Coordinates of N, CA and C in Angstrom, one line a residue:
X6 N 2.5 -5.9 -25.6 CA 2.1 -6.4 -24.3 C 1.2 -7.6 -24.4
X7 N 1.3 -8.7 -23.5 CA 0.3 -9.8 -23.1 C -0.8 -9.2 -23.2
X8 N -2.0 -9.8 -24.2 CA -3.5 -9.9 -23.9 C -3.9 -11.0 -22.6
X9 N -4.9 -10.4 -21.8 CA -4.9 -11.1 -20.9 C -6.7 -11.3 -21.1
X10 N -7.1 -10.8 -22.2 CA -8.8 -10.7 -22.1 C -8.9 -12.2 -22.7
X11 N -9.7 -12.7 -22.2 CA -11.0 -14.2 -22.3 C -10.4 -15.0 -21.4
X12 N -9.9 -14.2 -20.2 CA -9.2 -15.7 -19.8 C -9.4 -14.4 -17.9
X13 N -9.8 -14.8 -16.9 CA -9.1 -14.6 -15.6 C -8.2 -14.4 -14.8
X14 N -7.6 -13.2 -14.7 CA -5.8 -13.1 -14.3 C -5.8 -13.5 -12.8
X15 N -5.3 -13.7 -12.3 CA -5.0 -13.5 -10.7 C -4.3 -12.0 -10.2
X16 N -4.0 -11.5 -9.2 CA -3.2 -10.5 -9.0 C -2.0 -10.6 -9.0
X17 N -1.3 -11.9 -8.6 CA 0.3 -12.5 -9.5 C 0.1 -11.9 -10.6
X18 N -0.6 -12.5 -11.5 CA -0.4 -12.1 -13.1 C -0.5 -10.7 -13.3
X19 N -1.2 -10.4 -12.9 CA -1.8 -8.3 -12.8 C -0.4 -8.0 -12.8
X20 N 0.0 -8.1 -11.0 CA 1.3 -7.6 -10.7 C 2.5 -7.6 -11.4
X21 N 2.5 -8.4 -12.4 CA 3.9 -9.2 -13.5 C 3.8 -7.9 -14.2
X22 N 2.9 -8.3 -14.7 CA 2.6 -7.2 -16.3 C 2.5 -5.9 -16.0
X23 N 2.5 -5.3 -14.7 CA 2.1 -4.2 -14.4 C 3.4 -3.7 -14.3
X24 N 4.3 -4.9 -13.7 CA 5.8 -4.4 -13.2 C 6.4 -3.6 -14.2
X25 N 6.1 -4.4 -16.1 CA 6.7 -4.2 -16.9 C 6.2 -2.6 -17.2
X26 N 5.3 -2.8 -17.0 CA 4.3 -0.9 -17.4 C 5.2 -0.2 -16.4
X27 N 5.3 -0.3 -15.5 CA 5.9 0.7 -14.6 C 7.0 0.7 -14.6
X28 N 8.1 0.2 -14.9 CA 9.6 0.3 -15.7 C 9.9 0.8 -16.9
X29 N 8.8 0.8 -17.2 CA 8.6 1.3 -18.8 C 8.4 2.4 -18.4
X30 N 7.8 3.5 -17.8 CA 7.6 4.8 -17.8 C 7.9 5.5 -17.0
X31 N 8.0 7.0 -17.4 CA 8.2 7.9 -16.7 C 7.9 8.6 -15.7
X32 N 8.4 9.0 -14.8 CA 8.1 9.5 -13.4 C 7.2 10.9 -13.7
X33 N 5.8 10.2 -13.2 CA 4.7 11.4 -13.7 C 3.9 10.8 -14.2
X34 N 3.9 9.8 -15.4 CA 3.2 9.4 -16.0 C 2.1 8.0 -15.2
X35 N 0.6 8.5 -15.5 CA -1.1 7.8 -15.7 C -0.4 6.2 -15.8
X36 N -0.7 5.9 -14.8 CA -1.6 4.3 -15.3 C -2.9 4.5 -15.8
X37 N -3.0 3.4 -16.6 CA -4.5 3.2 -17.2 C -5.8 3.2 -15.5
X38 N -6.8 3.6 -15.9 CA -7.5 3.6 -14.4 C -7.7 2.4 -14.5
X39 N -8.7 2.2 -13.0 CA -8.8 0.7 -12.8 C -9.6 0.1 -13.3
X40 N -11.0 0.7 -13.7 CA -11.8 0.0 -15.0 C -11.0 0.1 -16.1
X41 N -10.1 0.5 -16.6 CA -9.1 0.1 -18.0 C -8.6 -1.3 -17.5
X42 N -8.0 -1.5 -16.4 CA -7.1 -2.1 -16.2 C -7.9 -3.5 -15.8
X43 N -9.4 -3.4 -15.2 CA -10.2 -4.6 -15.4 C -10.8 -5.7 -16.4
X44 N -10.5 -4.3 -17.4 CA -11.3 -5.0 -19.1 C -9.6 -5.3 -19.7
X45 N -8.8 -4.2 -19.6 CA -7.7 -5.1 -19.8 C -7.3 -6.4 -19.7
X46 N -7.4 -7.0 -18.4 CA -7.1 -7.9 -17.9 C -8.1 -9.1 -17.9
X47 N -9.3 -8.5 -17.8 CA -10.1 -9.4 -17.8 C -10.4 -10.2 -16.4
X48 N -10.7 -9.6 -15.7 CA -10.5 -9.7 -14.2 C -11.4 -9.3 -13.4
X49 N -11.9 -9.6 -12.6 CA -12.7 -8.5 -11.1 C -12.2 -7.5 -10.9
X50 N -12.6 -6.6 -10.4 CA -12.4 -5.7 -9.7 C -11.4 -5.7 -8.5
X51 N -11.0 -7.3 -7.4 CA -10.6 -7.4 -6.5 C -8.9 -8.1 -6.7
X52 N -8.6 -8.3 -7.8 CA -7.3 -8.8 -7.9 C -6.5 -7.3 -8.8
X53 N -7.5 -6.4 -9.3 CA -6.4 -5.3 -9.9 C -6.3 -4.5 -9.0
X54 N -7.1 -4.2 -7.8 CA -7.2 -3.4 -6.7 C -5.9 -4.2 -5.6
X55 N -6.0 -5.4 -5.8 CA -4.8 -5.8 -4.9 C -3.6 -5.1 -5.6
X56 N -3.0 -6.0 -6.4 CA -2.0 -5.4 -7.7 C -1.6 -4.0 -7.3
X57 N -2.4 -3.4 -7.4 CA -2.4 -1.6 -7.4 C -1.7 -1.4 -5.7
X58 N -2.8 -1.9 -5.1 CA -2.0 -1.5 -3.5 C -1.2 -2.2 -3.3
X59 N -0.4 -3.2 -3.8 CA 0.9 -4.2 -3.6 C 2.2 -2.3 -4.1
X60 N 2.1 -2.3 -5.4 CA 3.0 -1.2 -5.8 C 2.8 0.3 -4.8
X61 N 1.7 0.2 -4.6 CA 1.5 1.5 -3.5 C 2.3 1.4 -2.3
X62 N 2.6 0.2 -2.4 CA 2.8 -0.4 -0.7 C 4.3 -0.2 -0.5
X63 N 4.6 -0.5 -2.3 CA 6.4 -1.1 -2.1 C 6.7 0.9 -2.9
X64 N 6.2 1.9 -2.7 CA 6.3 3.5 -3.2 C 6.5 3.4 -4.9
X65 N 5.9 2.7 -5.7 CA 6.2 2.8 -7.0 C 4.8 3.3 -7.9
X66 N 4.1 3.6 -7.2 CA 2.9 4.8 -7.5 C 2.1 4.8 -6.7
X67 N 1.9 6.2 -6.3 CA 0.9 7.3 -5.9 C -0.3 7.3 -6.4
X68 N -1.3 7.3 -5.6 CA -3.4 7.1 -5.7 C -3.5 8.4 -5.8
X69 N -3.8 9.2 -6.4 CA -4.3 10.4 -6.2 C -5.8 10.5 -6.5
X70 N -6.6 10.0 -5.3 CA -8.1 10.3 -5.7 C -8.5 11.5 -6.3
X71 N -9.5 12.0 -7.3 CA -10.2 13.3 -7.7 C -8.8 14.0 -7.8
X72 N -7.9 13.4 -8.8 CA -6.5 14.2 -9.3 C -6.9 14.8 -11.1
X73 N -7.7 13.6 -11.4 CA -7.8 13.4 -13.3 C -9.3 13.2 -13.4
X74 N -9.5 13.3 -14.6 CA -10.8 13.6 -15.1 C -12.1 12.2 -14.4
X75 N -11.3 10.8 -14.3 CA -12.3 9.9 -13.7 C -11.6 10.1 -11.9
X76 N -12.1 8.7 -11.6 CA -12.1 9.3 -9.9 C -10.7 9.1 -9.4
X77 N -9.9 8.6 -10.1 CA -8.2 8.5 -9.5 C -7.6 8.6 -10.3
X78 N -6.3 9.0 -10.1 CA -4.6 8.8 -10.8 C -4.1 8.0 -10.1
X79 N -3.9 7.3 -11.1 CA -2.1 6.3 -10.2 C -1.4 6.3 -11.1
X80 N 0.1 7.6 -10.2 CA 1.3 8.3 -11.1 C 2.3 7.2 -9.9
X81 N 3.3 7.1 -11.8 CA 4.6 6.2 -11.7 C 5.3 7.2 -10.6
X82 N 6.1 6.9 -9.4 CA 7.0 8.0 -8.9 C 8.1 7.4 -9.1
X83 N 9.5 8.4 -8.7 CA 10.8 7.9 -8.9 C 10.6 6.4 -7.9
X84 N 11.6 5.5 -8.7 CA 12.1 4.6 -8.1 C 13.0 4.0 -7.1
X85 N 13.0 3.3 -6.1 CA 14.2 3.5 -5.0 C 15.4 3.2 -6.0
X86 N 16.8 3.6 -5.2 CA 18.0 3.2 -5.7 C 18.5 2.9 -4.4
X87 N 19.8 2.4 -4.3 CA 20.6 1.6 -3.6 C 21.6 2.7 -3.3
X88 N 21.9 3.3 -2.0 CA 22.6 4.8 -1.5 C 23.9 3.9 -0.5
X89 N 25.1 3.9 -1.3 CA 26.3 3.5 -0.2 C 26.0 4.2 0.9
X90 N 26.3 3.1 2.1 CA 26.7 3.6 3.8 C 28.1 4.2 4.1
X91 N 28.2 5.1 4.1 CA 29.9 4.9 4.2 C 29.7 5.5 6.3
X92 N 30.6 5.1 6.8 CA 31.0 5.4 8.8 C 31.4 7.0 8.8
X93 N 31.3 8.3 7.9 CA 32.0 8.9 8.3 C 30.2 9.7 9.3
X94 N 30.6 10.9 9.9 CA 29.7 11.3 10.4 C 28.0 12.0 9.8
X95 N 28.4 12.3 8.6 CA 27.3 12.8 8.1 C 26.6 12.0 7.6
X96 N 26.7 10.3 7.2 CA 25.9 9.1 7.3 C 25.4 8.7 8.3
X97 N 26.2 8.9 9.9 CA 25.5 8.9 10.8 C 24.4 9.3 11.0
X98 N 24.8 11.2 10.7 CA 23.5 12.3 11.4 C 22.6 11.5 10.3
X99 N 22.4 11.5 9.1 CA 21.3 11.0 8.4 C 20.5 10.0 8.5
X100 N 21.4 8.6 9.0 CA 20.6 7.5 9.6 C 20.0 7.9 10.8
X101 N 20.2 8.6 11.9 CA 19.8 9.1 13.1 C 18.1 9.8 12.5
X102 N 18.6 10.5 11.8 CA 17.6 11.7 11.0 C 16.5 10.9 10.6
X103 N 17.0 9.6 9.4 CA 16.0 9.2 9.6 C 15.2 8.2 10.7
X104 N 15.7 7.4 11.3 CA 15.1 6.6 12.5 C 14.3 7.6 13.4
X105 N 14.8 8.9 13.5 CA 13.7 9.8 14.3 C 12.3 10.3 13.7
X106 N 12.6 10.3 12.3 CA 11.5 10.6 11.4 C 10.8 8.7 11.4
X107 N 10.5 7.9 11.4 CA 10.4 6.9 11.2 C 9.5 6.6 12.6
X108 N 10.2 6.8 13.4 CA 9.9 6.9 14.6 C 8.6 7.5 15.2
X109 N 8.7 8.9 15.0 CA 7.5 9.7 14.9 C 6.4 9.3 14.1
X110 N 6.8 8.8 13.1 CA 5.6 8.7 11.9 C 4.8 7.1 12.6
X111 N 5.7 6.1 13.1 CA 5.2 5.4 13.7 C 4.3 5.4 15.1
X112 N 4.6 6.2 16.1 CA 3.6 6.8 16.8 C 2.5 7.5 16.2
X113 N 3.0 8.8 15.5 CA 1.7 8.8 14.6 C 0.7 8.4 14.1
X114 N 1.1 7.2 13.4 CA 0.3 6.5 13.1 C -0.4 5.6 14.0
X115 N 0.0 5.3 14.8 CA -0.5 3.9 16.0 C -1.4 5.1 16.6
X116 N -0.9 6.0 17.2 CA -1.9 7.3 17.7 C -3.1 7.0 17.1
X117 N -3.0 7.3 15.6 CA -4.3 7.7 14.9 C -5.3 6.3 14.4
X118 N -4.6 5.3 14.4 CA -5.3 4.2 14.2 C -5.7 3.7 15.4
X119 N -5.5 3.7 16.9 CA -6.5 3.8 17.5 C -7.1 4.7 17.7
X120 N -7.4 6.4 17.6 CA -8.1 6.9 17.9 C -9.2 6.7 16.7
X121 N -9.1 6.5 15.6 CA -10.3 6.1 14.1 C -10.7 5.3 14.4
X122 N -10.1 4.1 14.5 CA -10.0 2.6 14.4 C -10.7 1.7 15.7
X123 N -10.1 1.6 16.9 CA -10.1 1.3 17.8 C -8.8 1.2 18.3
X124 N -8.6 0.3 19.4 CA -7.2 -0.4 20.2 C -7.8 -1.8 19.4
X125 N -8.5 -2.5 19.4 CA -8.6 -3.8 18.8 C -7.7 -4.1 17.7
X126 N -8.0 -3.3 17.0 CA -7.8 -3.2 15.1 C -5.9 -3.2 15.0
X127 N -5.2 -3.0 16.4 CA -4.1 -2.7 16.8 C -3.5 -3.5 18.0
X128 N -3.6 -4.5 18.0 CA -3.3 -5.5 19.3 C -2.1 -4.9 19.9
X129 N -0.8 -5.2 19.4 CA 0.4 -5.0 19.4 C 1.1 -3.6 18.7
X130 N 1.4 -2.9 19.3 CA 2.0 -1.5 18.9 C 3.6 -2.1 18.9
X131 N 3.9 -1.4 17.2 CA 5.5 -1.9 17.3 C 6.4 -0.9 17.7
X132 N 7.8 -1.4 18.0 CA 8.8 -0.8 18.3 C 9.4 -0.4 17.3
X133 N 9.8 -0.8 16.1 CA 10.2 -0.5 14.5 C 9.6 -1.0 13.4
X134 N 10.4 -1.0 12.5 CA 9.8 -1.1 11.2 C 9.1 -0.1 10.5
X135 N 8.2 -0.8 9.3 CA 7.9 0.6 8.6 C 6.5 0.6 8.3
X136 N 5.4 -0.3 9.0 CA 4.1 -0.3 9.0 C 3.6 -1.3 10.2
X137 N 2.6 -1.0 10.2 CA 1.5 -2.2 11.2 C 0.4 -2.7 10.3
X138 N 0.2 -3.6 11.8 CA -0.9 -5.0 11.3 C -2.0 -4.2 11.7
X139 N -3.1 -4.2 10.9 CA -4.3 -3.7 11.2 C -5.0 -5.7 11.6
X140 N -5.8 -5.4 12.3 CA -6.2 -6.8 12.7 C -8.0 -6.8 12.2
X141 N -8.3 -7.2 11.4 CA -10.0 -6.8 11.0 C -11.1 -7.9 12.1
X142 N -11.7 -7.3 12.2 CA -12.8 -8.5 12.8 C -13.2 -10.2 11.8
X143 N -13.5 -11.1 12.5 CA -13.2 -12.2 12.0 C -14.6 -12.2 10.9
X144 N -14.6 -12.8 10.0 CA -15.3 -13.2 8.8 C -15.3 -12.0 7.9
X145 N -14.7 -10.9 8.2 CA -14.4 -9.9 7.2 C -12.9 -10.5 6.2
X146 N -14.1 -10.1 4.3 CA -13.4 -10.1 3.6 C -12.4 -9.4 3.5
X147 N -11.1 -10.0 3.0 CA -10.0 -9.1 3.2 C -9.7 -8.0 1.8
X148 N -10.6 -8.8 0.7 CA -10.4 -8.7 -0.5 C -11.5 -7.3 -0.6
X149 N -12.4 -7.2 -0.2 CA -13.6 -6.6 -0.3 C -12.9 -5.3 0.6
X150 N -12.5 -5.4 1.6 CA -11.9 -4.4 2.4 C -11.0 -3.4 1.7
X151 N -10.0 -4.2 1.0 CA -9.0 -3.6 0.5 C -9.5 -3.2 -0.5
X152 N -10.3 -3.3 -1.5 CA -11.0 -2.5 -2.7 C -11.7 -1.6 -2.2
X153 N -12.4 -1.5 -1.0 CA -13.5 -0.2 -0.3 C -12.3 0.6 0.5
X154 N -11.0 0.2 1.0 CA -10.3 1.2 1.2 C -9.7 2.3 0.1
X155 N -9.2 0.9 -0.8 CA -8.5 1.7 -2.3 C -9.8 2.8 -2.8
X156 N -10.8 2.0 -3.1 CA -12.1 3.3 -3.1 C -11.9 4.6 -2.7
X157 N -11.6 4.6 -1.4 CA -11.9 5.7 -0.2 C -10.3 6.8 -0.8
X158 N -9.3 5.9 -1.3 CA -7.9 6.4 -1.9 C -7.1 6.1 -1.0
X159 N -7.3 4.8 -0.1 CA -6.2 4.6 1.0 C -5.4 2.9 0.5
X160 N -4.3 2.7 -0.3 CA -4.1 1.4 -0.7 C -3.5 0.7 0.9
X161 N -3.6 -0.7 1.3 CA -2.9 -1.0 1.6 C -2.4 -2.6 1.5
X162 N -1.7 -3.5 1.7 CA -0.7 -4.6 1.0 C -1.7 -6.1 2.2
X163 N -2.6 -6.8 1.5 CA -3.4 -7.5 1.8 C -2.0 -8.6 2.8
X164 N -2.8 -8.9 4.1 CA -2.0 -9.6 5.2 C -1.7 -11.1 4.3
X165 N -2.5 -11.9 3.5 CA -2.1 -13.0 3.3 C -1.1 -13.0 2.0
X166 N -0.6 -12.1 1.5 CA 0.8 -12.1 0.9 C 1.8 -12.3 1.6
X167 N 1.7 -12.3 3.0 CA 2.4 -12.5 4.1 C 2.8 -13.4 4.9
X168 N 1.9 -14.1 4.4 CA 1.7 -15.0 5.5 C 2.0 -17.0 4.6
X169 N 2.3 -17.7 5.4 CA 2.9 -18.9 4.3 C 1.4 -19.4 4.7
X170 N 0.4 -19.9 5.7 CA -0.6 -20.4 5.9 C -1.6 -19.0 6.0
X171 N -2.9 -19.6 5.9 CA -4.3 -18.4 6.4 C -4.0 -18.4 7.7
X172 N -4.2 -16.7 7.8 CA -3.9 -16.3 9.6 C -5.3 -16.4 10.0
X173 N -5.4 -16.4 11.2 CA -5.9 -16.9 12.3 C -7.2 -15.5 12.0
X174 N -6.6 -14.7 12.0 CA -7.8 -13.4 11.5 C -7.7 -12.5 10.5
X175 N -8.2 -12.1 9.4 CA -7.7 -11.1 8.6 C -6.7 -10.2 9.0
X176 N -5.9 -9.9 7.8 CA -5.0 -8.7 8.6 C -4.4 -8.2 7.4
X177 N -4.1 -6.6 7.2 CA -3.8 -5.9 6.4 C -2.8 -5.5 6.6
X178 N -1.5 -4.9 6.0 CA -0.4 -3.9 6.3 C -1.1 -2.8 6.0
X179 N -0.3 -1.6 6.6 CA -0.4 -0.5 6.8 C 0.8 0.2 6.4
X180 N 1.5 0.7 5.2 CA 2.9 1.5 5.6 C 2.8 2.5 5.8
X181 N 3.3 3.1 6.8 CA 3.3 4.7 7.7 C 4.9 5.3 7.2
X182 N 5.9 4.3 6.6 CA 7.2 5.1 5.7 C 6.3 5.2 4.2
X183 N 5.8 4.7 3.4 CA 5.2 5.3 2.1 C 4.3 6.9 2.0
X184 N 4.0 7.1 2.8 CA 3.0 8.2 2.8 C 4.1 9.3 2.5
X185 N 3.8 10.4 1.6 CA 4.5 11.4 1.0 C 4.9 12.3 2.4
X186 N 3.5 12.2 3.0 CA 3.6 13.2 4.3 C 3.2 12.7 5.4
X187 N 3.2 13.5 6.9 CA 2.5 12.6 7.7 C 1.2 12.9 7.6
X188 N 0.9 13.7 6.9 CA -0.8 14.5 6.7 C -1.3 13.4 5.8
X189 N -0.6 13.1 5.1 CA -1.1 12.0 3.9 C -1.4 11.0 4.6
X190 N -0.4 10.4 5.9 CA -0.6 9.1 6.5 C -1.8 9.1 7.6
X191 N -1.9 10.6 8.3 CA -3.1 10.5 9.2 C -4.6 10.6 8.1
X192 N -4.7 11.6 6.6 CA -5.5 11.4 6.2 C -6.1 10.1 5.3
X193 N -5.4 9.0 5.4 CA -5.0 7.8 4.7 C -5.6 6.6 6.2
X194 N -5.0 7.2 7.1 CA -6.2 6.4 7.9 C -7.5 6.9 8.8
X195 N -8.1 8.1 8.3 CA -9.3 8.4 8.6 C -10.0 8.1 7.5
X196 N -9.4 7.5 6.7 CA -10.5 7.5 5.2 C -10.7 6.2 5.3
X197 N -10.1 5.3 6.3 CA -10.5 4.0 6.6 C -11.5 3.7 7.7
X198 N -12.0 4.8 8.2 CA -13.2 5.2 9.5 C -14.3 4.4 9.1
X199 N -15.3 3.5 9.8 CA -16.3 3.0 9.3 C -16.0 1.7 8.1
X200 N -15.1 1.3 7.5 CA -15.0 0.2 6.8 C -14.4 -0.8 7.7
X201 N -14.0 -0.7 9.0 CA -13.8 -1.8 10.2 C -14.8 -2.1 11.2

């Protein structure tokens, strides 16, 4: 593996090297925690906390706060694969199946983010897709937010990886399809109560 100590990574670089760790291993298996993965790196606190919630974001490992002996796990999970469409009906009921599950989970979640959160934090309620824009109040760090979420065990995928210029206000994604459950996804955003 790359040594990355005497030298400053960014969370690009985190995320490279991490990709290779996580190809590398088995479904189940510890990442290093995130103080390993600091002095590993040689880095702040705020670019391996990104990194971490980038893969959280795209389902290639699970936070399990107070799972292991220090304060979190983050386990490798299976990886997506690519599932032929074929037109006959039972591809149908399943795409149906899922858009209704998708569906729900996205009211769900828009429910619960404004009743935690505010309506602010939520301008625009979407019609699809697989997460929302959390909208933060202006001069809040986005960097500092998303390490005191990840803290709390809630990752989520920093708005300016998104964006080609700096947006107009901070802003976070939210995925409401990543959560194992929808219990996971409502308790994933009550743990974000009070850091907006």
């Amino acid at each position: 593996m790359t040594s990355f100590h005497d030298r400053s990574s960014s969370s690009e670089d985190i995320a490279r090297e991490l990709t290779r760790d996580i190809t590398s291993r088995a479904t189940g298996m510890r990442l290093p925690s995130h103080r390993a993965l600091v002095t590993r790196f040689g880095a702040s606190a705020s670019p391996v906390s990104r990194a971490r919630a980038l893969f959280a974001q795209r389902g290639l490992v699970v936070s399990r706060p107070g799972a292991g002996r220090g304060r979190e796990d983050v386990l490798v999970v299976g990886r997506l694969t690519g599932r032929p469409v074929h037109r006959d009906a039972g591809s149908g009921r399943s795409l149906a199946r899922l858009q209704t599950a998708l569906t729900q989970r996205r009211r769900l979640a828009v429910r619960t983010v404004v009743e935690t959160l505010g309506a602010d934090v939520l301008p625009d309620h979407p019609r699809g897709g697989y997460h929302l824009w959390l909208r933060l109040p202006r001069g809040t760090d986005e960097s500092e937010f998303l390490s005191a979420a990840l803290a709390r065990g809630t990752a989520l995928a920093p708005g300016t990886y998104f964006h080609a210029d700096q947006p107009d206000v901070p802003r976070v994604r939210l995925s409401y399809a990543a959560a194992p459950t929808t219990a996971d996804l409502v308790t994933g955003i009550h743990r974000l109560e009070g850091l907006v």
